[in-house]
GROMACS .gro file of C-alpha atoms in nm:
model
  318
    1MET     CA    1   0.000   0.000   0.000
    2GLY     CA    2   0.127   0.349  -0.084
    3LEU     CA    3   0.227   0.610   0.169
    4PHE     CA    4  -0.100   0.803   0.135
    5GLY     CA    5  -0.320   0.493   0.121
    6LEU     CA    6  -0.471   0.301  -0.166
    7PHE     CA    7  -0.643   0.480  -0.452
    8ASN     CA    8  -1.002   0.419  -0.349
    9LYS     CA    9  -1.357   0.502  -0.450
   10LYS     CA   10  -1.360   0.825  -0.246
   11LYS     CA   11  -1.038   0.950  -0.411
   12LYS     CA   12  -1.178   0.863  -0.753
   13GLU     CA   13  -1.494   1.062  -0.677
   14THR     CA   14  -1.280   1.362  -0.573
   15LEU     CA   15  -1.080   1.327  -0.896
   16ASP     CA   16  -1.394   1.304  -1.112
   17LYS     CA   17  -1.548   1.605  -0.940
   18GLY     CA   18  -1.223   1.805  -0.954
   19LEU     CA   19  -1.184   1.755  -1.330
   20GLU     CA   20  -1.553   1.810  -1.409
   21LYS     CA   21  -1.511   2.160  -1.556
   22THR     CA   22  -1.223   2.051  -1.780
   23LYS     CA   23  -1.409   1.740  -1.886
   24GLN     CA   24  -1.728   1.928  -1.976
   25SER     CA   25  -1.526   2.179  -2.176
   26VAL     CA   26  -1.329   1.911  -2.363
   27PHE     CA   27  -1.638   1.699  -2.437
   28SER     CA   28  -1.847   1.988  -2.566
   29LYS     CA   29  -1.562   2.092  -2.796
   30LEU     CA   30  -1.499   1.730  -2.905
   31ALA     CA   31  -1.866   1.688  -2.991
   32ARG     CA   32  -1.847   1.993  -3.217
   33ALA     CA   33  -1.518   1.870  -3.368
   34VAL     CA   34  -1.674   1.547  -3.495
   35ALA     CA   35  -2.027   1.675  -3.567
   36GLY     CA   36  -2.160   1.525  -3.889
   37LYS     CA   37  -1.851   1.309  -3.940
   38SER     CA   38  -1.838   0.930  -3.933
   39LYS     CA   39  -1.463   0.888  -3.976
   40VAL     CA   40  -1.151   1.068  -3.859
   41ASP     CA   41  -1.027   1.277  -4.153
   42ASP     CA   42  -0.815   1.590  -4.194
   43ASP     CA   43  -1.104   1.817  -4.095
   44VAL     CA   44  -1.162   1.623  -3.773
   45LEU     CA   45  -0.790   1.632  -3.692
   46ASP     CA   46  -0.778   2.008  -3.754
   47ASN     CA   47  -1.076   2.054  -3.524
   48LEU     CA   48  -0.922   1.823  -3.265
   49GLU     CA   49  -0.604   2.030  -3.273
   50GLU     CA   50  -0.811   2.338  -3.186
   51VAL     CA   51  -0.986   2.150  -2.904
   52LEU     CA   52  -0.657   2.047  -2.742
   53ILE     CA   53  -0.488   2.386  -2.776
   54SER     CA   54  -0.793   2.565  -2.634
   55SER     CA   55  -0.792   2.315  -2.343
   56ASP     CA   56  -0.440   2.437  -2.251
   57VAL     CA   57  -0.262   2.121  -2.355
   58GLY     CA   58  -0.012   2.347  -2.534
   59VAL     CA   59   0.086   2.373  -2.901
   60ASP     CA   60   0.391   2.142  -2.903
   61THR     CA   61   0.219   1.865  -2.708
   62THR     CA   62  -0.096   1.899  -2.918
   63ILE     CA   63   0.107   1.854  -3.238
   64LYS     CA   64   0.266   1.544  -3.088
   65ILE     CA   65  -0.078   1.398  -3.003
   66ILE     CA   66  -0.220   1.481  -3.349
   67ASP     CA   67   0.084   1.324  -3.521
   68ARG     CA   68   0.034   1.000  -3.330
   69ILE     CA   69  -0.336   0.989  -3.414
   70GLN     CA   70  -0.255   1.059  -3.780
   71GLU     CA   71  -0.016   0.762  -3.777
   72ARG     CA   72  -0.293   0.545  -3.636
   73VAL     CA   73  -0.539   0.665  -3.901
   74ALA     CA   74  -0.285   0.602  -4.179
   75ARG     CA   75  -0.213   0.253  -4.045
   76ASP     CA   76  -0.574   0.146  -3.990
   77LYS     CA   77  -0.701   0.314  -4.310
   78TYR     CA   78  -1.037   0.377  -4.145
   79VAL     CA   79  -1.091   0.510  -3.792
   80SER     CA   80  -1.445   0.603  -3.691
   81THR     CA   81  -1.516   0.916  -3.490
   82SER     CA   82  -1.665   0.693  -3.218
   83GLU     CA   83  -1.318   0.542  -3.169
   84LEU     CA   84  -1.155   0.883  -3.126
   85ASN     CA   85  -1.218   0.907  -2.752
   86GLY     CA   86  -1.043   0.577  -2.684
   87ILE     CA   87  -0.750   0.665  -2.909
   88LEU     CA   88  -0.709   1.002  -2.736
   89ARG     CA   89  -0.710   0.832  -2.395
   90SER     CA   90  -0.442   0.581  -2.486
   91THR     CA   91  -0.226   0.842  -2.666
   92ILE     CA   92  -0.230   1.080  -2.368
   93ALA     CA   93  -0.171   0.796  -2.118
   94ASP     CA   94   0.131   0.690  -2.325
   95LEU     CA   95   0.268   1.046  -2.325
   96LEU     CA   96   0.235   1.069  -1.947
   97THR     CA   97   0.411   0.733  -1.912
   98GLU     CA   98   0.702   0.858  -2.122
   99ASN     CA   99   0.740   1.155  -1.886
  100ASN     CA  100   0.743   0.928  -1.581
  101SER     CA  101   0.407   1.065  -1.466
  102GLY     CA  102   0.308   0.717  -1.368
  103ASP     CA  103   0.072   0.587  -1.109
  104THR     CA  104   0.239   0.713  -0.793
  105SER     CA  105  -0.033   0.568  -0.569
  106ASN     CA  106   0.214   0.313  -0.435
  107TRP     CA  107   0.494   0.564  -0.377
  108ASP     CA  108   0.671   0.539  -0.043
  109LEU     CA  109   0.972   0.698   0.125
  110PRO     CA  110   1.310   0.536   0.053
  111SER     CA  111   1.418   0.298   0.326
  112ASP     CA  112   1.794   0.356   0.294
  113HIS     CA  113   1.808   0.700   0.460
  114LYS     CA  114   1.616   0.966   0.644
  115PRO     CA  115   1.507   1.236   0.664
  116TYR     CA  116   1.364   1.254   0.313
  117VAL     CA  117   1.406   1.620   0.215
  118ILE     CA  118   1.166   1.801  -0.019
  119LEU     CA  119   1.260   2.150  -0.136
  120VAL     CA  120   0.939   2.325  -0.245
  121VAL     CA  121   0.957   2.600  -0.509
  122GLY     CA  122   0.699   2.811  -0.695
  123VAL     CA  123   0.583   3.170  -0.729
  124ASN     CA  124   0.368   3.332  -0.462
  125GLY     CA  125  -0.004   3.266  -0.492
  126VAL     CA  126   0.007   2.923  -0.657
  127GLY     CA  127  -0.086   2.736  -0.339
  128LYS     CA  128   0.270   2.652  -0.236
  129THR     CA  129   0.222   2.693   0.141
  130THR     CA  130  -0.114   2.514   0.132
  131THR     CA  131   0.046   2.227  -0.060
  132ILE     CA  132   0.321   2.202   0.203
  133GLY     CA  133   0.058   2.198   0.479
  134LYS     CA  134  -0.149   1.928   0.309
  135LEU     CA  135   0.161   1.716   0.242
  136ALA     CA  136   0.265   1.753   0.608
  137TYR     CA  137  -0.083   1.640   0.712
  138GLN     CA  138  -0.078   1.334   0.487
  139PHE     CA  139   0.276   1.235   0.585
  140LYS     CA  140   0.185   1.266   0.953
  141LYS     CA  141  -0.136   1.071   0.901
  142ALA     CA  142   0.079   0.795   0.747
  143GLY     CA  143   0.272   0.780   1.076
  144LYS     CA  144   0.575   0.982   0.967
  145LYS     CA  145   0.759   1.239   1.177
  146VAL     CA  146   0.754   1.568   0.982
  147TYR     CA  147   0.949   1.895   1.009
  148LEU     CA  148   0.875   2.218   0.821
  149GLY     CA  149   1.134   2.483   0.734
  150ALA     CA  150   1.018   2.845   0.679
  151ALA     CA  151   1.293   2.947   0.435
  152ASP     CA  152   1.080   3.204   0.251
  153THR     CA  153   1.216   3.477   0.478
  154PHE     CA  154   1.134   3.767   0.244
  155ARG     CA  155   0.763   3.775   0.325
  156ALA     CA  156   0.645   3.790   0.685
  157ALA     CA  157   0.314   3.638   0.569
  158ALA     CA  158   0.495   3.331   0.433
  159VAL     CA  159   0.654   3.251   0.770
  160GLU     CA  160   0.322   3.311   0.948
  161GLN     CA  161   0.136   3.086   0.702
  162ILE     CA  162   0.381   2.800   0.749
  163GLN     CA  163   0.351   2.839   1.127
  164ILE     CA  164  -0.030   2.830   1.103
  165TRP     CA  165  -0.011   2.507   0.902
  166GLY     CA  166   0.243   2.361   1.145
  167ASP     CA  167   0.010   2.436   1.438
  168ARG     CA  168  -0.291   2.304   1.252
  169VAL     CA  169  -0.125   1.977   1.153
  170GLY     CA  170   0.074   1.943   1.474
  171VAL     CA  171   0.426   1.938   1.331
  172PRO     CA  172   0.728   2.151   1.431
  173VAL     CA  173   0.826   2.455   1.223
  174VAL     CA  174   1.183   2.586   1.217
  175LYS     CA  175   1.199   2.959   1.144
  176GLN     CA  176   1.407   3.273   1.199
  177GLN     CA  177   1.347   3.645   1.179
  178MET     CA  178   1.209   3.793   0.858
  179GLY     CA  179   1.497   3.879   0.625
  180SER     CA  180   1.720   3.602   0.762
  181ASP     CA  181   1.937   3.399   0.529
  182PRO     CA  182   1.713   3.125   0.376
  183ALA     CA  183   2.005   2.881   0.364
  184SER     CA  184   2.056   2.931   0.739
  185VAL     CA  185   1.690   2.837   0.800
  186ALA     CA  186   1.728   2.527   0.582
  187PHE     CA  187   2.045   2.428   0.771
  188ASP     CA  188   1.875   2.469   1.111
  189THR     CA  189   1.570   2.274   0.991
  190LEU     CA  190   1.775   1.976   0.879
  191GLN     CA  191   1.985   1.979   1.195
  192SER     CA  192   1.672   1.974   1.414
  193ALA     CA  193   1.505   1.712   1.196
  194LYS     CA  194   1.810   1.487   1.203
  195ALA     CA  195   1.860   1.527   1.578
  196ASN     CA  196   1.495   1.432   1.636
  197ASP     CA  197   1.495   1.137   1.395
  198ALA     CA  198   1.242   1.293   1.155
  199ASP     CA  199   1.126   1.100   0.848
  200VAL     CA  200   1.035   1.393   0.621
  201VAL     CA  201   1.141   1.758   0.589
  202LEU     CA  202   0.953   2.011   0.376
  203ILE     CA  203   1.139   2.337   0.306
  204ASP     CA  204   0.947   2.640   0.177
  205THR     CA  205   1.140   2.883  -0.046
  206ALA     CA  206   1.085   3.236  -0.176
  207GLY     CA  207   0.868   3.263  -0.486
  208ARG     CA  208   1.041   3.539  -0.678
  209LEU     CA  209   1.103   3.504  -1.048
  210HIS     CA  210   1.179   3.865  -1.138
  211ASN     CA  211   1.542   3.816  -1.037
  212LYS     CA  212   1.639   3.482  -1.188
  213VAL     CA  213   2.009   3.509  -1.105
  214GLY     CA  214   1.929   3.584  -0.741
  215LEU     CA  215   1.684   3.294  -0.725
  216MET     CA  216   1.931   3.053  -0.884
  217ASN     CA  217   2.206   3.155  -0.643
  218GLU     CA  218   1.972   3.131  -0.346
  219LEU     CA  219   1.850   2.781  -0.436
  220LYS     CA  220   2.205   2.662  -0.500
  221LYS     CA  221   2.316   2.798  -0.163
  222ILE     CA  222   2.025   2.625   0.013
  223LYS     CA  223   2.110   2.294  -0.156
  224ASP     CA  224   2.482   2.322  -0.075
  225VAL     CA  225   2.416   2.403   0.291
  226MET     CA  226   2.165   2.119   0.332
  227LYS     CA  227   2.415   1.866   0.198
  228LYS     CA  228   2.643   1.947   0.493
  229VAL     CA  229   2.377   1.800   0.724
  230VAL     CA  230   2.214   1.539   0.498
  231PRO     CA  231   2.441   1.447   0.202
  232THR     CA  232   2.146   1.322  -0.008
  233ALA     CA  233   1.946   1.646   0.031
  234PRO     CA  234   1.734   1.751  -0.138
  235ASP     CA  235   1.578   1.420  -0.238
  236GLU     CA  236   1.314   1.607  -0.434
  237VAL     CA  237   1.270   1.958  -0.577
  238LEU     CA  238   0.893   1.998  -0.601
  239LEU     CA  239   0.759   2.278  -0.823
  240VAL     CA  240   0.407   2.391  -0.731
  241LEU     CA  241   0.199   2.538  -1.015
  242ASP     CA  242  -0.152   2.684  -1.026
  243GLY     CA  243  -0.339   2.479  -1.289
  244SER     CA  244  -0.610   2.744  -1.325
  245THR     CA  245  -0.361   2.980  -1.493
  246GLY     CA  246  -0.322   2.743  -1.790
  247GLN     CA  247  -0.033   2.839  -2.017
  248ASN     CA  248   0.095   3.093  -1.761
  249ALA     CA  249   0.171   2.795  -1.537
  250PHE     CA  250   0.369   2.644  -1.822
  251GLU     CA  251   0.572   2.965  -1.861
  252GLN     CA  252   0.646   2.966  -1.487
  253ALA     CA  253   0.751   2.603  -1.507
  254LYS     CA  254   0.994   2.678  -1.790
  255GLN     CA  255   1.146   2.968  -1.598
  256PHE     CA  256   1.196   2.763  -1.281
  257ALA     CA  257   1.338   2.473  -1.481
  258ALA     CA  258   1.593   2.719  -1.623
  259VAL     CA  259   1.726   2.813  -1.277
  260THR     CA  260   1.710   2.484  -1.087
  261GLN     CA  261   1.667   2.113  -1.149
  262ILE     CA  262   1.300   2.029  -1.091
  263SER     CA  263   1.232   1.663  -1.010
  264SER     CA  264   0.853   1.662  -0.958
  265LEU     CA  265   0.542   1.876  -1.006
  266ALA     CA  266   0.237   1.955  -0.795
  267ILE     CA  267  -0.043   2.112  -0.999
  268THR     CA  268  -0.303   2.280  -0.778
  269LYS     CA  269  -0.651   2.438  -0.812
  270LEU     CA  270  -0.767   2.202  -1.087
  271ASP     CA  271  -1.117   2.187  -0.938
  272GLY     CA  272  -1.199   2.549  -1.023
  273THR     CA  273  -1.089   2.553  -1.385
  274ALA     CA  274  -1.149   2.412  -1.733
  275LYS     CA  275  -0.773   2.426  -1.797
  276GLY     CA  276  -0.688   2.078  -1.665
  277GLY     CA  277  -0.524   1.992  -1.997
  278VAL     CA  278  -0.223   2.188  -1.875
  279VAL     CA  279  -0.124   1.881  -1.668
  280ILE     CA  280  -0.057   1.693  -1.992
  281GLY     CA  281   0.133   1.975  -2.164
  282ILE     CA  282   0.358   2.075  -1.874
  283SER     CA  283   0.459   1.716  -1.803
  284ASP     CA  284   0.532   1.650  -2.170
  285GLN     CA  285   0.727   1.969  -2.240
  286LEU     CA  286   0.937   1.969  -1.923
  287LYS     CA  287   0.987   1.592  -1.910
  288VAL     CA  288   0.923   1.618  -1.536
  289PRO     CA  289   0.669   1.387  -1.370
  290VAL     CA  290   0.347   1.520  -1.221
  291LYS     CA  291   0.345   1.379  -0.867
  292TYR     CA  292   0.055   1.558  -0.695
  293ILE     CA  293  -0.264   1.725  -0.811
  294GLY     CA  294  -0.482   1.959  -0.604
  295LEU     CA  295  -0.855   1.902  -0.645
  296GLY     CA  296  -1.014   2.107  -0.366
  297GLU     CA  297  -0.978   2.277  -0.030
  298GLY     CA  298  -0.983   1.964   0.190
  299MET     CA  299  -0.670   1.806   0.340
  300GLU     CA  300  -0.732   1.487   0.140
  301ASP     CA  301  -0.793   1.677  -0.184
  302LEU     CA  302  -0.422   1.681  -0.265
  303GLN     CA  303  -0.372   1.344  -0.432
  304LEU     CA  304  -0.075   1.148  -0.555
  305PHE     CA  305  -0.108   1.158  -0.933
  306ASN     CA  306  -0.250   0.844  -1.089
  307ARG     CA  307  -0.200   0.862  -1.466
  308ASN     CA  308  -0.462   0.607  -1.569
  309GLU     CA  309  -0.727   0.738  -1.332
  310PHE     CA  310  -0.659   1.097  -1.445
  311VAL     CA  311  -0.708   1.009  -1.811
  312ASP     CA  312  -1.012   0.798  -1.725
  313SER     CA  313  -1.174   1.089  -1.537
  314LEU     CA  314  -1.095   1.333  -1.817
  315PHE     CA  315  -1.241   1.121  -2.097
  316LYS     CA  316  -1.503   0.911  -1.921
  317GLN     CA  317  -1.829   0.910  -2.117
  318GLN     CA  318  -2.131   1.044  -1.930
   0.00000   0.00000   0.00000
C-alpha cells in the first residue's frame, strides 16, 4: 500500500469532481469537432487540434498527439469518430508514461536513509504553502515524523502561514526572523530534523522570479548548505503550479526549470478551472513527472497523481 493509502472510491470521486469543468469543456468541444462526421479525416484532426490547444494542452504537445493519431489513421485506413475518444485516452496515457508521470499511488519513502528532504519552489499565490501543509498532514497521518522549514524569509506572511499550518497539523516549524538567510533556516531545519529522527522535511522557499540570477544563487546555496547535514538532500525539488492559470503555469515552469533542477510537479486548483489539460502539456514539455494534483480545499484533496485514473476521469463518457 502506498504512503497516502490506496487509490479508493472516495479519491476517484474527488478526482472526477475536480476535473468536471475541464471534462465538460473538452467533451463539448470534441462533440463539435466530430459533428456530422463518421470517420476521422483531416477536418476532424484540424478541429481536434483546436480543441486540445484551447484546453491548454499546449501547441507542441498537441502537435505530438495529433501526429500520433494521424499515424494510427494512416495505419488502420479507417478510424471512426466513435473510436476517437479511446485513441485520445491511450495516446495521452502513453505520453504521461514517457514523462514518468506514472501511477504514484504506491509511492513510499526510501528505506535507505532519512530524513527525506523536499525543497518546495513556486511563485507566490500558486498554493505553495497550502500544498506544504497538506503534504505535512498526509505524511503525519501515514505515521511519519515531519518537520517544516520556513525558508521564505522575504515575506512575513509566508513565515506566518507555514507556522499556522504547522500548528494546525501538529508538526514543528523551524523559522528565523524575517529577512534572515534562507540557507541558514534550511540548515537549522535539517539539523533539528536529524537530531529528532524525523522522516520527512519540507522546506518552503521564496517565490520570486523577477530576479532569476538571485533565485538561482539562493536555491544553489540552500542545496549546498543542506548537503552538509544530509548528504542526499534535497531528495526532491517539487515545483508547485496553479493549474487554473493554464499556459501561464507552463511559462512559470519553464522559468523555474531554467534556474534549478526540478524533479517533480504539484499542480493545484484544478477543481476550479477548465484548464486541466495543462497537466498533460507541462509534463510533456518539461519531461518532469506530475506527482501531486490539487482538487479542492480539503486536506485529502491533494492526491498522488495516478495517470490512468486521471485520463479515465478526463475522458469518461457520461
